[in-house]
């Protein structure tokens, strides 16, 4: 049996908000996700074990106001920090 990689990814929520000049309040107001979900994804990304694709879509498209093409053109490193298993 092959060994599974250890490590995780964390959403660069604060960085995305700063880059696009958007607040957590605005994300929730724009329908990106509920306030508790926005708060968790942005302020406590280390507590998220599974990233919801619907929430990520909501943050990028509805919350930050990116076009589908702008979101599609983003690099993974623009969205996530990659945390090795021994540092998580």
N, CA and C atoms as an extended XYZ file, in Angstrom:
264
Properties=species:S:1:pos:R:3:atomname:S:1:resname:S:1:resid:I:1 pbc="F F F"
N         0.844       -1.168        0.000 N   UNK     1
C         0.000        0.000        0.000 CA  UNK     1
C         0.899        1.244        0.000 C   UNK     1
N         0.562        2.210       -0.814 N   UNK     2
C         1.348        3.433       -0.922 CA  UNK     2
C         1.086        4.342        0.270 C   UNK     2
N         2.131        5.049        0.674 N   UNK     3
C         1.974        6.025        1.745 CA  UNK     3
C         1.275        7.263        1.217 C   UNK     3
N         0.360        7.777        2.013 N   UNK     4
C        -0.370        8.976        1.636 CA  UNK     4
C         0.437       10.198        2.055 C   UNK     4
N         0.432       11.217        1.226 N   UNK     5
C         1.124       12.450        1.559 CA  UNK     5
C         0.531       13.058        2.805 C   UNK     5
N         1.373       13.720        3.568 N   UNK     6
C         0.835       14.447        4.711 CA  UNK     6
C         1.044       15.927        4.464 C   UNK     6
N         0.091       16.687        4.875 N   UNK     7
C         0.122       18.124        4.683 CA  UNK     7
C        -1.275       18.609        4.399 C   UNK     7
N        -1.391       19.899        4.263 N   UNK     8
C        -2.709       20.467        4.006 CA  UNK     8
C        -2.565       21.787        3.262 C   UNK     8
N        -3.694       22.310        2.880 N   UNK     9
C        -3.730       23.641        2.267 CA  UNK     9
C        -4.621       24.523        3.127 C   UNK     9
N        -4.288       25.797        3.173 N   UNK    10
C        -5.087       26.774        3.914 CA  UNK    10
C        -5.401       27.937        2.999 C   UNK    10
N        -6.656       28.311        2.992 N   UNK    11
C        -7.094       29.438        2.173 CA  UNK    11
C        -6.392       30.708        2.619 C   UNK    11
N        -5.891       31.467        1.679 N   UNK    12
C        -5.267       32.757        1.960 CA  UNK    12
C        -6.355       33.832        2.022 C   UNK    12
N        -7.277       33.646        2.950 N   UNK    13
C        -8.444       34.506        3.033 CA  UNK    13
C        -8.126       35.967        3.270 C   UNK    13
N        -7.329       36.245        4.278 N   UNK    14
C        -7.002       37.646        4.584 CA  UNK    14
C        -6.279       38.318        3.428 C   UNK    14
N        -5.361       37.592        2.815 N   UNK    15
C        -4.624       38.143        1.688 CA  UNK    15
C        -5.547       38.456        0.515 C   UNK    15
N        -6.502       37.560        0.266 N   UNK    16
C        -7.454       37.788       -0.820 CA  UNK    16
C        -8.322       39.013       -0.541 C   UNK    16
N        -8.772       39.151        0.706 N   UNK    17
C        -9.581       40.319        1.063 CA  UNK    17
C        -8.796       41.605        0.872 C   UNK    17
N        -7.545       41.622        1.334 N   UNK    18
C        -6.715       42.821        1.196 CA  UNK    18
C        -6.452       43.147       -0.270 C   UNK    18
N        -6.125       42.131       -1.038 N   UNK    19
C        -5.819       42.341       -2.458 CA  UNK    19
C        -7.017       42.915       -3.218 C   UNK    19
N        -8.221       42.477       -2.862 N   UNK    20
C        -9.425       42.908       -3.584 CA  UNK    20
C       -10.208       43.975       -2.827 C   UNK    20
N        -9.608       44.463       -1.726 N   UNK    21
C       -10.194       45.553       -0.944 CA  UNK    21
C       -11.641       45.247       -0.540 C   UNK    21
N       -11.828       44.071        0.049 N   UNK    22
C       -13.155       43.609        0.479 CA  UNK    22
C       -13.054       43.214        1.947 C   UNK    22
N       -14.113       43.428        2.704 N   UNK    23
C       -14.157       43.035        4.109 CA  UNK    23
C       -14.913       41.723        4.269 C   UNK    23
N       -14.746       41.089        5.421 N   UNK    24
C       -15.504       39.866        5.703 CA  UNK    24
C       -16.995       40.181        5.696 C   UNK    24
N       -17.355       41.319        6.244 N   UNK    25
C       -18.757       41.729        6.257 CA  UNK    25
C       -19.311       41.781        4.837 C   UNK    25
N       -18.535       42.358        3.921 N   UNK    26
C       -18.972       42.482        2.528 CA  UNK    26
C       -19.112       41.110        1.873 C   UNK    26
N       -18.201       40.178        2.197 N   UNK    27
C       -18.324       38.814        1.660 CA  UNK    27
C       -19.672       38.220        2.037 C   UNK    27
N       -20.003       38.305        3.326 N   UNK    28
C       -21.269       37.735        3.788 CA  UNK    28
C       -22.451       38.484        3.190 C   UNK    28
N       -22.341       39.799        3.130 N   UNK    29
C       -23.433       40.613        2.581 CA  UNK    29
C       -23.672       40.300        1.101 C   UNK    29
N       -22.597       40.025        0.369 N   UNK    30
C       -22.712       39.737       -1.068 CA  UNK    30
C       -23.181       38.309       -1.338 C   UNK    30
N       -23.411       37.552       -0.299 N   UNK    31
C       -23.934       36.199       -0.483 CA  UNK    31
C       -22.880       35.144       -0.707 C   UNK    31
N       -21.623       35.450       -0.393 N   UNK    32
C       -20.562       34.463       -0.577 CA  UNK    32
C       -20.814       33.238        0.299 C   UNK    32
N       -21.247       33.485        1.529 N   UNK    33
C       -21.558       32.433        2.500 CA  UNK    33
C       -22.142       33.125        3.726 C   UNK    33
N       -22.612       32.325        4.667 N   UNK    34
C       -23.139       32.909        5.905 CA  UNK    34
C       -21.999       33.547        6.692 C   UNK    34
N       -22.347       34.458        7.603 N   UNK    35
C       -21.322       35.121        8.406 CA  UNK    35
C       -20.451       34.124        9.175 C   UNK    35
N       -21.030       33.119        9.872 N   UNK    36
C       -20.162       32.171       10.587 CA  UNK    36
C       -19.186       31.436        9.658 C   UNK    36
N       -19.640       31.098        8.464 N   UNK    37
C       -18.769       30.401        7.509 CA  UNK    37
C       -17.670       31.328        7.016 C   UNK    37
N       -18.020       32.544        6.647 N   UNK    38
C       -17.016       33.525        6.205 CA  UNK    38
C       -16.000       33.734        7.312 C   UNK    38
N       -16.472       33.939        8.521 N   UNK    39
C       -15.575       34.187        9.655 CA  UNK    39
C       -14.601       33.028        9.836 C   UNK    39
N       -15.109       31.808        9.776 N   UNK    40
C       -14.263       30.617        9.944 CA  UNK    40
C       -13.233       30.497        8.819 C   UNK    40
N       -13.664       30.665        7.590 N   UNK    41
C       -12.751       30.521        6.444 CA  UNK    41
C       -11.664       31.592        6.434 C   UNK    41
N       -12.001       32.797        6.880 N   UNK    42
C       -11.039       33.892        6.819 CA  UNK    42
C       -10.164       33.962        8.060 C   UNK    42
N       -10.747       33.833        9.248 N   UNK    43
C        -9.968       34.033       10.468 CA  UNK    43
C        -9.381       32.757       11.053 C   UNK    43
N        -9.934       31.600       10.702 N   UNK    44
C        -9.455       30.338       11.269 CA  UNK    44
C        -9.276       29.270       10.203 C   UNK    44
N        -8.532       29.560        9.146 N   UNK    45
C        -8.413       28.566        8.066 CA  UNK    45
C        -7.771       27.266        8.523 C   UNK    45
N        -6.992       27.317        9.595 N   UNK    46
C        -6.349       26.096       10.088 CA  UNK    46
C        -7.349       25.111       10.682 C   UNK    46
N        -8.563       25.560       10.980 N   UNK    47
C        -9.578       24.665       11.555 CA  UNK    47
C       -10.410       23.958       10.496 C   UNK    47
N       -10.203       24.297        9.250 N   UNK    48
C       -11.006       23.717        8.172 CA  UNK    48
C       -10.317       22.467        7.630 C   UNK    48
N       -10.985       21.333        7.780 N   UNK    49
C       -10.437       20.070        7.283 CA  UNK    49
C       -10.825       19.813        5.835 C   UNK    49
N       -12.014       20.268        5.456 N   UNK    50
C       -12.505       20.071        4.102 CA  UNK    50
C       -13.018       21.406        3.570 C   UNK    50
N       -12.538       21.785        2.413 N   UNK    51
C       -12.954       23.051        1.812 CA  UNK    51
C       -14.158       22.792        0.918 C   UNK    51
N       -15.210       23.524        1.175 N   UNK    52
C       -16.406       23.405        0.355 CA  UNK    52
C       -16.178       24.148       -0.966 C   UNK    52
N       -16.401       23.457       -2.058 N   UNK    53
C       -16.239       24.110       -3.357 CA  UNK    53
C       -17.295       25.185       -3.560 C   UNK    53
N       -18.473       24.998       -2.978 N   UNK    54
C       -19.520       26.022       -3.083 CA  UNK    54
C       -19.129       27.285       -2.321 C   UNK    54
N       -18.542       27.114       -1.137 N   UNK    55
C       -18.096       28.279       -0.362 CA  UNK    55
C       -16.954       28.972       -1.083 C   UNK    55
N       -16.003       28.204       -1.599 N   UNK    56
C       -14.883       28.810       -2.324 CA  UNK    56
C       -15.385       29.579       -3.538 C   UNK    56
N       -16.302       29.002       -4.280 N   UNK    57
C       -16.913       29.687       -5.423 CA  UNK    57
C       -17.577       30.978       -4.949 C   UNK    57
N       -18.351       30.893       -3.876 N   UNK    58
C       -19.039       32.064       -3.350 CA  UNK    58
C       -18.074       33.168       -2.947 C   UNK    58
N       -16.988       32.791       -2.291 N   UNK    59
C       -16.000       33.796       -1.881 CA  UNK    59
C       -15.390       34.473       -3.099 C   UNK    59
N       -14.986       33.685       -4.078 N   UNK    60
C       -14.302       34.244       -5.246 CA  UNK    60
C       -15.235       35.032       -6.159 C   UNK    60
N       -16.377       34.456       -6.482 N   UNK    61
C       -17.262       35.062       -7.477 CA  UNK    61
C       -18.219       36.065       -6.836 C   UNK    61
N       -19.001       35.605       -5.874 N   UNK    62
C       -20.000       36.480       -5.261 CA  UNK    62
C       -19.363       37.487       -4.304 C   UNK    62
N       -18.399       37.034       -3.509 N   UNK    63
C       -17.803       37.890       -2.497 CA  UNK    63
C       -16.777       38.871       -3.026 C   UNK    63
N       -15.776       38.352       -3.745 N   UNK    64
C       -14.712       39.214       -4.262 CA  UNK    64
C       -15.088       39.871       -5.581 C   UNK    64
N       -16.116       39.342       -6.242 N   UNK    65
C       -16.562       39.927       -7.498 CA  UNK    65
C       -15.709       39.568       -8.702 C   UNK    65
N       -14.986       38.454       -8.602 N   UNK    66
C       -14.178       38.029       -9.741 CA  UNK    66
C       -15.091       37.486      -10.844 C   UNK    66
N       -14.644       37.623      -12.071 N   UNK    67
C       -15.353       36.981      -13.168 CA  UNK    67
C       -14.966       35.502      -13.163 C   UNK    67
N       -15.728       34.691      -13.880 N   UNK    68
C       -15.374       33.278      -13.976 CA  UNK    68
C       -13.981       33.105      -14.564 C   UNK    68
N       -13.647       33.916      -15.546 N   UNK    69
C       -12.332       33.813      -16.174 CA  UNK    69
C       -11.220       34.234      -15.214 C   UNK    69
N       -11.439       35.302      -14.444 N   UNK    70
C       -10.435       35.733      -13.465 CA  UNK    70
C       -10.194       34.645      -12.423 C   UNK    70
N       -11.261       34.029      -11.951 N   UNK    71
C       -11.127       32.943      -10.977 CA  UNK    71
C       -10.401       31.749      -11.598 C   UNK    71
N       -10.745       31.419      -12.825 N   UNK    72
C       -10.119       30.280      -13.508 CA  UNK    72
C        -8.635       30.519      -13.760 C   UNK    72
N        -8.242       31.761      -13.926 N   UNK    73
C        -6.845       32.094      -14.217 CA  UNK    73
C        -5.972       32.182      -12.969 C   UNK    73
N        -6.572       32.078      -11.780 N   UNK    74
C        -5.784       32.152      -10.550 CA  UNK    74
C        -4.929       30.901      -10.395 C   UNK    74
N        -3.764       31.106       -9.814 N   UNK    75
C        -2.880       29.986       -9.501 CA  UNK    75
C        -3.239       29.447       -8.123 C   UNK    75
N        -3.016       28.184       -7.896 N   UNK    76
C        -3.289       27.593       -6.578 CA  UNK    76
C        -2.547       28.344       -5.472 C   UNK    76
N        -1.331       28.765       -5.748 N   UNK    77
C        -0.545       29.501       -4.769 CA  UNK    77
C        -1.111       30.877       -4.445 C   UNK    77
N        -1.981       31.406       -5.321 N   UNK    78
C        -2.651       32.674       -5.033 CA  UNK    78
C        -3.811       32.463       -4.060 C   UNK    78
N        -4.320       31.246       -3.999 N   UNK    79
C        -5.472       30.920       -3.161 CA  UNK    79
C        -5.105       30.252       -1.838 C   UNK    79
N        -4.070       29.418       -1.863 N   UNK    80
C        -3.769       28.584       -0.715 CA  UNK    80
C        -2.313       28.657       -0.286 C   UNK    80
N        -2.107       28.503        1.032 N   UNK    81
C        -0.775       28.215        1.577 CA  UNK    81
C        -0.683       26.706        1.646 C   UNK    81
N         0.463       26.165        1.324 N   UNK    82
C         0.693       24.725        1.381 CA  UNK    82
C         1.504       24.434        2.633 C   UNK    82
N         0.912       23.658        3.543 N   UNK    83
C         1.492       23.393        4.844 CA  UNK    83
C         1.938       21.935        4.917 C   UNK    83
N         3.252       21.698        5.059 N   UNK    84
C         3.717       20.313        5.193 CA  UNK    84
C         3.136       19.672        6.451 C   UNK    84
N         2.984       18.355        6.442 N   UNK    85
C         2.378       17.631        7.537 CA  UNK    85
C         3.028       17.883        8.883 C   UNK    85
N         4.336       18.027        8.934 N   UNK    86
C         5.008       18.224       10.223 CA  UNK    86
C         4.859       19.663       10.727 C   UNK    86
N         4.323       20.575        9.894 N   UNK    87
C         4.147       21.972       10.320 CA  UNK    87
C         2.691       22.292       10.573 C   UNK    87
N         1.776       21.401       10.185 N   UNK    88
C         0.346       21.652       10.337 CA  UNK    88
C        -0.025       21.522       11.777 C   UNK    88
